[in-house]
Coordinates of C-alpha atoms in Angstrom, one line a residue:
M20 CA 0.0 0.0 0.0
E21 CA 3.0 2.1 0.9
T22 CA 4.7 1.9 -2.5
K23 CA 1.5 2.2 -4.3
N24 CA 0.9 5.8 -2.5
R25 CA 4.4 6.7 -3.2
E26 CA 4.0 5.8 -7.2
Q27 CA 0.8 8.0 -7.1
M28 CA 2.7 10.8 -5.5
Y29 CA 5.6 10.6 -7.9
K30 CA 3.2 10.4 -10.8
L31 CA 1.2 13.4 -9.3
L32 CA 4.4 15.4 -9.1
F33 CA 5.5 14.5 -12.6
E34 CA 2.0 15.4 -14.2
Q35 CA 1.3 18.7 -12.7
H36 CA 5.0 20.0 -12.3
P37 CA 4.7 23.6 -13.9
D38 CA 7.8 22.8 -15.8
L39 CA 7.8 20.9 -19.0
I40 CA 9.2 16.9 -18.0
F41 CA 9.7 14.3 -20.5
S42 CA 11.6 11.0 -20.9
L43 CA 13.7 9.6 -23.6
D44 CA 14.9 6.1 -24.8
F45 CA 18.2 5.5 -26.3
S46 CA 17.1 6.3 -29.7
G47 CA 16.0 9.9 -28.5
Q48 CA 12.5 9.0 -28.7
I49 CA 10.2 10.5 -26.2
T50 CA 8.6 7.8 -23.9
S51 CA 6.6 10.2 -21.7
V52 CA 5.7 13.7 -21.1
N53 CA 3.6 15.9 -18.5
Q54 CA 0.6 18.2 -19.0
A55 CA 2.7 21.2 -19.1
L56 CA 3.5 20.2 -22.7
S57 CA 0.5 21.7 -24.1
K58 CA 1.1 25.1 -22.1
A59 CA 4.9 25.2 -23.1
L60 CA 4.7 24.3 -26.8
G61 CA 1.3 23.9 -27.8
Y62 CA 1.0 20.2 -28.2
G63 CA -0.9 17.1 -27.0
I64 CA 0.6 14.6 -25.2
D65 CA -0.2 12.0 -28.0
E66 CA 1.3 14.6 -30.8
V67 CA 4.8 13.8 -29.2
I68 CA 5.0 10.6 -27.7
H69 CA 7.3 8.7 -29.9
T70 CA 8.7 11.6 -31.7
N71 CA 12.2 12.5 -31.7
I72 CA 13.2 15.4 -29.2
I73 CA 15.7 17.1 -31.7
N74 CA 12.2 18.0 -33.8
Y75 CA 11.1 20.6 -31.2
I76 CA 14.7 22.2 -31.0
A77 CA 15.8 25.1 -32.9
C78 CA 18.4 24.1 -35.6
E79 CA 21.5 26.5 -34.0
Y80 CA 20.8 24.3 -30.7
K81 CA 20.5 20.8 -32.3
N82 CA 24.2 20.0 -31.7
D83 CA 24.6 21.1 -28.2
V84 CA 21.5 19.3 -27.3
E85 CA 22.7 16.2 -28.8
L86 CA 25.9 16.2 -26.9
L87 CA 24.0 16.8 -23.8
I88 CA 21.9 13.7 -24.4
K89 CA 25.1 11.6 -25.2
E90 CA 26.7 13.0 -21.9
T91 CA 23.7 12.0 -20.0
F92 CA 23.5 8.4 -21.3
D93 CA 27.2 8.0 -20.3
G94 CA 25.9 8.8 -16.6
K95 CA 26.2 12.6 -16.3
S96 CA 23.8 15.2 -15.7
G97 CA 23.8 18.4 -17.2
Q98 CA 22.0 21.3 -18.4
S99 CA 22.0 23.7 -21.6
P100 CA 20.2 26.7 -22.9
A101 CA 18.4 26.0 -26.2
K102 CA 15.3 27.4 -28.2
M103 CA 12.5 24.9 -28.4
I104 CA 9.9 25.3 -31.4
H105 CA 6.2 26.1 -30.6
K106 CA 3.6 24.3 -32.8
S107 CA 3.1 27.8 -34.2
G108 CA 6.6 28.0 -35.3
E109 CA 7.8 30.4 -32.9
T110 CA 10.3 29.9 -30.6
F111 CA 11.1 30.3 -26.9
D112 CA 14.1 30.2 -24.9
F113 CA 14.5 27.5 -22.3
C114 CA 16.9 25.7 -20.0
L115 CA 17.0 22.1 -20.6
M116 CA 18.3 20.0 -17.4
T117 CA 19.1 16.3 -17.8
I118 CA 18.6 13.2 -15.2
P119 CA 20.0 10.0 -16.2
I120 CA 17.2 7.0 -15.4
I121 CA 19.4 4.5 -13.6
I122 CA 18.2 0.8 -13.0
D123 CA 20.7 -1.6 -11.3
E124 CA 23.3 0.4 -12.3
N125 CA 22.6 0.9 -15.7
V126 CA 21.5 3.8 -17.8
I127 CA 18.0 3.2 -19.4
G128 CA 16.8 6.5 -20.1
I129 CA 16.9 10.2 -19.4
Y130 CA 14.5 12.5 -17.8
F131 CA 14.5 16.2 -19.4
I132 CA 13.3 18.9 -17.2
S133 CA 12.8 22.0 -19.4
K134 CA 11.9 25.4 -17.7
N135 CA 10.8 28.4 -20.0
I136 CA 13.3 31.2 -19.5
T137 CA 11.6 33.3 -22.2
R138 CA 10.4 36.1 -19.9
Q139 CA 13.7 35.8 -17.9
R140 CA 15.7 36.4 -21.0
E141 CA 13.4 39.4 -21.8
Y142 CA 13.8 40.8 -18.4
E143 CA 17.8 40.3 -18.8
K144 CA 17.8 42.4 -22.0
K145 CA 15.5 45.4 -20.3
I146 CA 18.2 45.4 -17.4
T147 CA 21.2 45.4 -19.9
Q148 CA 19.0 48.0 -22.0
L149 CA 18.9 50.2 -18.9
A150 CA 22.3 49.6 -18.0
C151 CA 24.1 50.2 -21.0
Y152 CA 21.6 52.2 -23.2
D153 CA 20.2 55.7 -22.7
P154 CA 16.6 55.6 -22.2
L155 CA 15.5 58.5 -23.9
T156 CA 17.4 58.6 -27.3
G157 CA 18.1 54.7 -27.5
L158 CA 21.8 55.4 -27.8
P159 CA 24.8 53.5 -25.8
N160 CA 25.3 55.3 -22.5
R161 CA 28.4 56.3 -20.9
I162 CA 29.1 52.9 -19.9
S163 CA 28.6 51.4 -22.7
F164 CA 30.7 54.1 -24.6
E165 CA 33.6 53.2 -22.3
K166 CA 33.4 49.6 -22.9
R167 CA 33.1 50.2 -26.6
L168 CA 36.2 52.5 -26.6
S169 CA 38.4 49.7 -24.8
K170 CA 37.7 47.0 -27.5
A171 CA 38.3 49.3 -30.0
I172 CA 41.6 50.6 -28.6
E173 CA 42.6 46.8 -28.4
K174 CA 41.5 46.1 -31.9
A175 CA 43.2 49.0 -33.1
M176 CA 46.3 48.1 -31.2
G177 CA 46.5 44.8 -32.8
S178 CA 45.6 46.0 -36.6
K179 CA 47.9 49.1 -36.1
E180 CA 44.9 51.3 -37.1
K181 CA 43.8 54.7 -35.9
L182 CA 40.8 55.4 -34.3
A183 CA 38.9 59.0 -33.4
V184 CA 37.2 59.8 -30.2
I185 CA 34.8 63.0 -30.9
F186 CA 32.9 64.4 -28.1
I187 CA 30.1 66.9 -29.5
D188 CA 28.4 69.4 -27.3
I189 CA 25.3 71.2 -27.7
D190 CA 25.6 74.7 -28.0
Q191 CA 23.4 76.8 -25.5
F192 CA 21.3 73.6 -24.7
K193 CA 20.8 75.0 -20.9
W194 CA 18.8 77.7 -22.1
I195 CA 16.4 75.8 -24.2
N196 CA 15.7 73.3 -21.3
E197 CA 15.2 75.9 -19.0
S198 CA 13.4 78.3 -21.3
L199 CA 10.7 75.8 -22.8
G200 CA 10.8 72.9 -20.3
H201 CA 12.4 69.7 -19.9
Q202 CA 9.9 68.1 -21.7
I203 CA 10.8 70.0 -25.0
G204 CA 14.3 69.7 -24.3
D205 CA 13.8 65.9 -24.4
Q206 CA 12.1 66.0 -27.6
I207 CA 15.1 68.3 -29.1
L208 CA 17.7 65.6 -27.8
Q209 CA 15.8 63.0 -29.6
F210 CA 15.6 65.0 -32.6
L211 CA 19.3 65.9 -32.5
S212 CA 20.5 62.2 -31.8
N213 CA 18.5 61.4 -35.2
R214 CA 20.3 63.9 -36.9
L215 CA 23.4 63.0 -35.6
L216 CA 23.0 59.6 -36.7
E217 CA 21.8 60.5 -40.2
G218 CA 25.0 62.5 -40.6
I219 CA 27.3 60.1 -39.4
G220 CA 25.6 57.4 -42.0
G221 CA 26.8 54.2 -40.0
R222 CA 30.5 55.8 -39.8
G223 CA 31.2 55.1 -36.0
T224 CA 29.2 54.5 -33.0
L225 CA 27.4 57.4 -31.5
C226 CA 26.4 57.4 -27.5
R227 CA 24.9 60.1 -25.5
F228 CA 27.7 61.0 -22.8
T229 CA 25.9 63.0 -20.7
G230 CA 22.8 65.4 -20.6
D231 CA 23.5 67.1 -23.5
E232 CA 26.9 66.0 -24.7
F233 CA 27.1 62.9 -27.4
T234 CA 30.5 60.8 -28.0
L235 CA 31.4 59.2 -31.4
I236 CA 34.1 56.3 -32.0
V237 CA 35.3 56.1 -35.3
E238 CA 37.3 53.2 -36.0
N239 CA 39.6 52.3 -39.0
V240 CA 40.6 56.1 -39.6
S241 CA 42.9 57.0 -42.6
D242 CA 43.7 60.5 -41.4
I243 CA 42.5 63.9 -40.0
Q244 CA 40.9 64.9 -43.2
E245 CA 38.6 62.2 -43.1
I246 CA 37.4 62.9 -39.4
S247 CA 36.8 66.6 -40.7
E248 CA 34.4 65.7 -43.6
L249 CA 32.8 63.7 -41.3
V250 CA 32.3 66.1 -38.7
T251 CA 31.2 68.6 -41.5
N252 CA 28.6 66.5 -42.7
F253 CA 26.8 65.5 -39.2
T254 CA 27.1 69.1 -37.9
K255 CA 25.4 70.3 -41.5
S256 CA 22.7 67.6 -40.1
L257 CA 22.5 69.2 -37.0
K258 CA 21.7 72.6 -38.3
T259 CA 18.3 71.5 -39.6
P260 CA 15.9 73.8 -37.6
Y261 CA 13.6 72.1 -34.8
L262 CA 10.2 73.8 -35.0
F263 CA 8.1 74.5 -31.8
N264 CA 5.2 76.5 -31.5
G265 CA 5.8 78.3 -34.9
Q266 CA 9.1 79.2 -33.9
E267 CA 12.4 77.8 -35.7
F268 CA 15.5 76.7 -33.3
L269 CA 18.6 76.6 -34.8
M270 CA 21.0 74.0 -33.1
T271 CA 24.9 74.2 -33.3
A272 CA 27.5 72.0 -31.5
S273 CA 30.9 72.3 -30.2
I274 CA 33.5 69.5 -31.0
G275 CA 36.6 68.1 -29.4
I276 CA 38.7 65.3 -31.0
S277 CA 41.2 63.0 -29.9
M278 CA 43.1 60.6 -32.0
Y279 CA 44.6 57.1 -31.1
P280 CA 47.4 56.6 -30.6
E281 CA 48.7 60.1 -31.2
D282 CA 46.7 61.4 -28.3
G283 CA 46.6 58.2 -26.2
A284 CA 46.5 54.6 -25.8
T285 CA 43.7 54.2 -23.2
V286 CA 40.2 54.8 -22.6
E287 CA 40.8 57.6 -19.7
T288 CA 43.7 59.4 -21.6
L289 CA 41.6 59.5 -24.9
I290 CA 38.3 60.6 -23.0
K291 CA 40.3 63.3 -21.2
N292 CA 42.1 64.8 -24.4
A293 CA 38.8 64.8 -26.4
D294 CA 37.2 66.8 -23.5
I295 CA 40.2 69.4 -23.4
A296 CA 39.8 69.9 -27.0
L297 CA 36.1 70.6 -26.5
H298 CA 36.8 72.9 -23.6
R299 CA 38.9 74.8 -26.1
A300 CA 36.5 74.6 -28.9
K301 CA 33.5 76.1 -26.5
Q302 CA 36.1 78.8 -25.3
R303 CA 36.7 80.0 -29.0
G304 CA 33.0 80.5 -29.4
R305 CA 30.1 78.3 -30.8
D306 CA 29.9 75.9 -33.6
G307 CA 33.7 75.3 -33.1
L308 CA 35.9 72.3 -33.9
E309 CA 39.1 71.5 -32.5
F310 CA 41.7 68.9 -32.7
Y311 CA 43.7 67.9 -29.4
E312 CA 47.2 69.1 -29.4
G313 CA 49.8 68.4 -26.9
E314 CA 50.1 72.3 -25.4
M315 CA 46.4 71.7 -24.6
N316 CA 47.6 70.3 -21.2
D317 CA 49.1 73.6 -20.8
F318 CA 46.2 75.2 -21.5
I319 CA 44.4 73.3 -18.3
V320 CA 47.2 74.0 -16.1
K321 CA 46.9 77.4 -17.0
R322 CA 43.2 77.5 -16.5
I323 CA 43.3 76.1 -13.5
E324 CA 45.8 78.8 -12.1
M325 CA 43.7 81.3 -13.5
E326 CA 40.6 79.9 -11.7
R327 CA 42.6 79.7 -8.3
D328 CA 43.7 83.4 -8.9
L329 CA 40.5 84.8 -9.9
R330 CA 38.9 83.5 -6.7
K331 CA 41.4 85.8 -4.9
A332 CA 41.0 88.9 -7.2
I333 CA 38.3 90.4 -5.0
P334 CA 39.9 90.2 -1.8
K335 CA 43.2 91.0 -3.4
N336 CA 41.3 94.3 -4.6
E337 CA 42.6 93.4 -8.1
L338 CA 39.3 94.0 -10.0
E339 CA 38.7 97.4 -11.2
L340 CA 35.8 98.9 -13.1
F341 CA 36.4 101.0 -16.2
Y342 CA 33.9 103.2 -17.7
Q343 CA 32.3 103.6 -21.1
P344 CA 30.4 106.6 -21.9
Q345 CA 26.8 106.5 -23.6
V346 CA 25.6 110.0 -25.4
F347 CA 22.7 111.3 -26.8
L348 CA 23.4 111.1 -30.7
D349 CA 21.9 114.4 -31.7
D350 CA 24.2 116.5 -29.6
G351 CA 26.7 114.2 -28.3
S352 CA 25.9 115.2 -24.6
L353 CA 26.5 112.8 -22.0
I354 CA 23.9 110.3 -20.5
A355 CA 25.4 107.5 -18.8
F356 CA 28.6 105.6 -18.3
E357 CA 28.5 101.6 -18.8
A358 CA 30.7 100.0 -15.7
L359 CA 33.0 97.2 -17.2
V360 CA 35.1 95.1 -15.0
R361 CA 38.8 94.6 -15.5
W362 CA 41.4 92.2 -13.4
N363 CA 45.0 93.4 -12.7
H364 CA 46.4 90.0 -12.5
P365 CA 49.7 90.6 -10.4
K366 CA 51.6 88.6 -13.3
L367 CA 49.7 88.8 -16.2
G368 CA 48.9 92.4 -16.2
L369 CA 45.6 93.7 -17.5
V370 CA 43.4 90.5 -18.2
S371 CA 41.0 90.8 -21.3
P372 CA 37.2 90.0 -20.1
A373 CA 37.0 87.7 -22.8
Q374 CA 39.5 85.4 -20.8
F375 CA 38.1 85.5 -17.4
I376 CA 34.2 86.5 -17.8
P377 CA 33.7 82.9 -19.2
L378 CA 35.8 81.1 -16.8
A379 CA 33.8 83.2 -13.9
E380 CA 30.6 82.2 -15.6
E381 CA 31.6 78.2 -15.7
T382 CA 32.9 78.1 -12.3
G383 CA 30.3 80.2 -10.5
L384 CA 32.5 83.1 -9.7
I385 CA 30.6 85.6 -11.7
E386 CA 28.3 85.9 -8.6
P387 CA 30.7 87.4 -6.3
I388 CA 32.3 89.4 -9.0
G389 CA 28.8 90.5 -10.3
K390 CA 27.7 91.6 -6.7
W391 CA 31.1 93.4 -6.6
V392 CA 30.7 95.4 -9.9
L393 CA 27.2 96.4 -8.5
Y394 CA 28.3 97.8 -5.5
T395 CA 31.4 99.5 -6.6
A396 CA 29.5 101.1 -9.6
C397 CA 26.6 102.6 -7.3
N398 CA 29.4 103.6 -5.0
Q399 CA 31.2 105.3 -7.8
L400 CA 28.1 107.0 -9.0
K401 CA 27.5 108.4 -5.8
K402 CA 31.2 110.1 -5.5
W403 CA 30.3 111.7 -8.9
N404 CA 27.2 113.1 -7.4
K405 CA 29.0 114.7 -4.5
L406 CA 31.2 116.1 -7.3
G407 CA 28.1 117.8 -8.4
V408 CA 27.2 115.5 -11.5
T409 CA 23.6 114.8 -10.5
N410 CA 22.1 113.7 -14.1
I411 CA 24.4 110.8 -15.2
S412 CA 23.3 107.4 -15.1
I413 CA 25.6 104.2 -14.2
S414 CA 24.9 101.1 -16.6
V415 CA 25.8 97.6 -14.7
N416 CA 25.9 94.3 -16.7
V417 CA 23.9 91.4 -14.9
S418 CA 25.0 87.4 -15.7
G419 CA 22.6 84.9 -16.1
R420 CA 23.6 83.1 -12.7
Q421 CA 23.3 86.5 -10.7
F422 CA 19.8 87.4 -12.3
Q423 CA 18.6 83.9 -11.4
N424 CA 19.8 84.2 -7.7
R425 CA 16.5 84.6 -5.6
E426 CA 18.9 87.2 -3.8
F427 CA 19.3 89.5 -6.8
V428 CA 16.5 92.0 -6.2
Y429 CA 17.7 92.4 -2.4
Q430 CA 21.4 93.1 -3.5
V431 CA 19.9 95.7 -5.8
R432 CA 18.0 97.3 -3.1
D433 CA 20.8 96.8 -0.7
A434 CA 23.4 98.5 -3.1
I435 CA 20.9 101.7 -3.6
L436 CA 20.3 102.0 0.3
R437 CA 24.1 101.7 1.2
T438 CA 25.2 104.0 -1.3
G439 CA 22.7 106.2 -1.2
I440 CA 22.1 106.7 -5.2
E441 CA 18.7 107.9 -6.7
P442 CA 17.4 104.5 -7.9
Q443 CA 16.5 106.2 -11.6
Y444 CA 20.1 106.5 -12.4
L445 CA 21.0 102.9 -12.0
H446 CA 20.4 100.9 -15.3
L447 CA 20.9 97.2 -15.2
E448 CA 21.7 95.5 -18.6
L449 CA 20.3 92.1 -19.3
T450 CA 20.6 90.0 -22.5
E451 CA 17.8 88.3 -24.4
S452 CA 18.9 84.8 -23.4
I453 CA 19.0 85.6 -19.7
M454 CA 15.4 87.3 -20.2
I455 CA 13.7 84.2 -21.9
E456 CA 15.5 81.5 -19.9
N457 CA 12.6 81.4 -17.6
V458 CA 10.1 84.1 -19.0
Q459 CA 7.7 84.2 -16.0
Y460 CA 10.2 84.1 -13.6
S461 CA 12.2 86.9 -15.6
L462 CA 8.7 89.3 -15.7
A463 CA 8.5 88.8 -11.9
I464 CA 11.9 89.8 -11.0
M465 CA 11.9 92.6 -13.8
K466 CA 8.6 94.0 -12.5
E467 CA 10.1 94.2 -8.9
L468 CA 13.2 95.9 -9.8
K469 CA 11.1 98.4 -11.6
L470 CA 9.3 98.9 -8.3
L471 CA 12.8 99.9 -7.0
G472 CA 13.0 102.4 -9.4
V473 CA 15.8 101.1 -11.6
K474 CA 16.0 101.3 -15.5
L475 CA 16.4 98.1 -17.3
S476 CA 18.4 97.4 -20.7
V477 CA 18.1 94.6 -23.0
D478 CA 22.0 93.9 -24.1
D479 CA 23.2 92.6 -27.2
F480 CA 19.5 92.8 -28.9
G481 CA 19.6 90.8 -32.2
T482 CA 22.3 88.1 -31.3
G483 CA 19.7 85.5 -29.6
Y484 CA 16.1 84.9 -30.6
S485 CA 14.8 88.5 -30.8
S486 CA 11.4 87.3 -29.9
L487 CA 9.3 90.5 -30.3
S488 CA 6.4 88.6 -28.4
Y489 CA 8.6 88.3 -25.4
L490 CA 10.0 91.8 -25.6
K491 CA 6.6 93.7 -25.9
D492 CA 5.7 92.3 -22.3
F493 CA 8.9 92.9 -20.3
P494 CA 9.1 96.6 -18.8
I495 CA 12.3 97.5 -20.3
D496 CA 13.6 101.0 -20.8
I497 CA 16.5 100.9 -23.6
L498 CA 17.4 98.3 -26.1
K499 CA 20.9 98.1 -27.2
I500 CA 21.4 96.9 -30.7
D501 CA 24.3 94.7 -31.1
R502 CA 27.7 95.7 -32.3
S503 CA 27.9 93.2 -34.9
F504 CA 24.7 95.0 -36.9
I505 CA 26.8 98.4 -36.6
R506 CA 30.2 96.9 -37.7
N507 CA 28.9 97.0 -41.5
L508 CA 27.2 100.1 -41.6
S509 CA 28.6 102.7 -44.1
S510 CA 27.5 105.4 -46.3
T511 CA 28.1 103.2 -49.1
S512 CA 26.1 100.0 -47.8
F513 CA 23.1 101.9 -46.7
D514 CA 20.8 99.3 -48.4
S515 CA 22.5 96.4 -46.8
S516 CA 20.9 93.7 -44.6
D517 CA 22.5 95.1 -41.6
A518 CA 21.4 98.3 -42.5
S519 CA 17.9 96.9 -43.0
I520 CA 17.6 95.1 -39.6
V521 CA 19.2 98.1 -37.5
Q522 CA 16.4 100.3 -39.1
A523 CA 13.6 97.5 -38.2
I524 CA 14.9 97.6 -34.8
I525 CA 14.8 101.1 -34.1
T526 CA 11.3 101.4 -35.4
M527 CA 10.3 98.6 -33.4
C528 CA 11.6 100.5 -30.5
K529 CA 9.3 103.3 -31.2
G530 CA 6.4 101.1 -31.3
L531 CA 7.4 99.9 -27.9
S532 CA 8.3 103.2 -26.5
V533 CA 11.8 101.9 -25.9
I534 CA 14.8 104.0 -26.4
P535 CA 17.1 102.3 -28.9
L536 CA 20.9 102.4 -28.1
A537 CA 23.5 101.6 -30.9
E538 CA 27.0 99.9 -29.5
G539 CA 30.1 99.4 -31.3
I540 CA 30.3 102.7 -33.2
E541 CA 33.7 103.3 -34.3
K542 CA 33.4 105.3 -37.6
E543 CA 31.7 108.7 -38.6
D544 CA 29.2 107.3 -41.3
Q545 CA 27.9 104.8 -38.7
M546 CA 26.9 107.7 -36.4
N547 CA 25.6 109.6 -39.0
L548 CA 23.5 106.9 -40.6
L549 CA 22.2 106.2 -37.0
R550 CA 21.1 109.6 -36.7
Q551 CA 19.3 109.4 -40.1
Y552 CA 17.4 105.9 -38.8
G553 CA 16.7 107.9 -35.6
C554 CA 18.6 105.9 -33.3
E555 CA 18.7 108.0 -30.0
L556 CA 21.9 107.0 -27.9
A557 CA 25.3 106.0 -28.9
Q558 CA 28.2 104.0 -27.6
G559 CA 31.5 103.1 -29.0
Y560 CA 35.5 103.8 -29.6
L561 CA 34.5 106.9 -31.9
I562 CA 33.1 108.3 -28.6
S563 CA 35.3 106.8 -26.1
K564 CA 37.2 103.5 -25.2
P565 CA 36.2 102.6 -21.6
V566 CA 38.4 104.3 -19.3
P567 CA 39.2 104.3 -15.6
S568 CA 37.2 106.4 -13.3
R569 CA 39.7 109.5 -13.3
E570 CA 39.5 109.7 -17.1
A571 CA 35.9 109.3 -17.2
E572 CA 35.7 112.5 -15.4
L573 CA 37.4 114.6 -17.6
L574 CA 34.2 114.0 -19.9
F575 CA 32.0 115.4 -17.4
P576 CA 29.7 118.3 -18.7
I577 CA 31.4 120.3 -15.6
A578 CA 35.2 121.9 -15.6
K579 CA 37.6 119.5 -13.7

């Protein structure tokens, strides 16, 4: 009775087990199979009895399963992955485990336990996808990039071939993300990744390295010219405008390139040197390309030294304000000075703002420098007031980071109260890109500043997006026409595109009750044309270059 019960228990376990279990004889014929067969492969039990197990194994796994069967008949249990064929013809992933059936020390058959691992494999693929691929663009991510670069270096080392590592940084993407929102930013990144793939045309492995930075590995490179041509192709693709809410966004990229073996033989070195080249490209302006050069290491060392020295510039009193006059065009009378910061470096002498302002922006030092400029300019204006000059304004540039600081309005109020100046004589200059990074925030802050009584100017108008729909809502007093449009004005090119743009901006200003100011005037005919166009204010080297405070005082409308 006990033996019979045990047999029934084993039979029940065999028949009800969720995994597919079947037994084979020496010829590989199936001699028994449990009820899981139908669910696993779609067959009835009667359909598979006395058929060969190999009939249900995908071609690429037949040899492995035949070897597994042979080893099991030799008395060894084993296991092997395989794809089994469903009655529908679809294949599924299984893990096959074998157990020899031994009677009186002789192997008389085999038990197969077949576990469906299709879903497990799908999960593994998803995990691999998440670990090695960027979910937004579908491109390989940084981890995958470094692994692929390592393999590419090994291959190049063996074949004596060259390869290129290309860093691609989307210019001013932070502005898009913050002004339009991350959802639109993500759409643009997807758009850009597709454009890059089209431009590369299968020549290389494109990866998303960080937020707005892509990397490209190009193997079997013949020379630098080949890489230059490839870069030209995909940068052209990038410049396909992205249309959002009826507004076109034209994207550019800064690019840095390192080459194996010239610029390094390891993953870390090639990445570092491509990144150095990228930083140099960004320093030289948007839409630039730089190949790594050995002396760039010196550039990084000097940059680190300059950052260290810049951090000490305020406490060491090395910063100084220069002042450039702004005048009425009709009679040349002085109305204001723009305060421009200069750095008197103890070893390098007078450092150009073009060198240290981008560094200050990148490192966050622009905030304490901007605060220093604000207080110093207001204090200088008060000194001039004490000299009897009470109708001259001071104009101060405001950085994006400074403007986005929640404390900025309080800093302006404090500077006015501490120095005792009349607030209407303080002009704050904001660039277009600052104003429309976050329109609602900018509008709120500008209204608070206007309540303090200060004047607001838009600097470098025409170089950004120049959106009239935004501009008409902002409480601005002065609009500065960028020098790039003034530069090409002349009496012989009065009908040029630049002339048309300048006239359009001045007309727009009149419609908005905003005062136009032309900056960068260097020639008399530029001045004359601007008078004809109806421009009210002017600034530039023709009038005066930026000068220290003592020289600026010589321009006052009083005897000195």
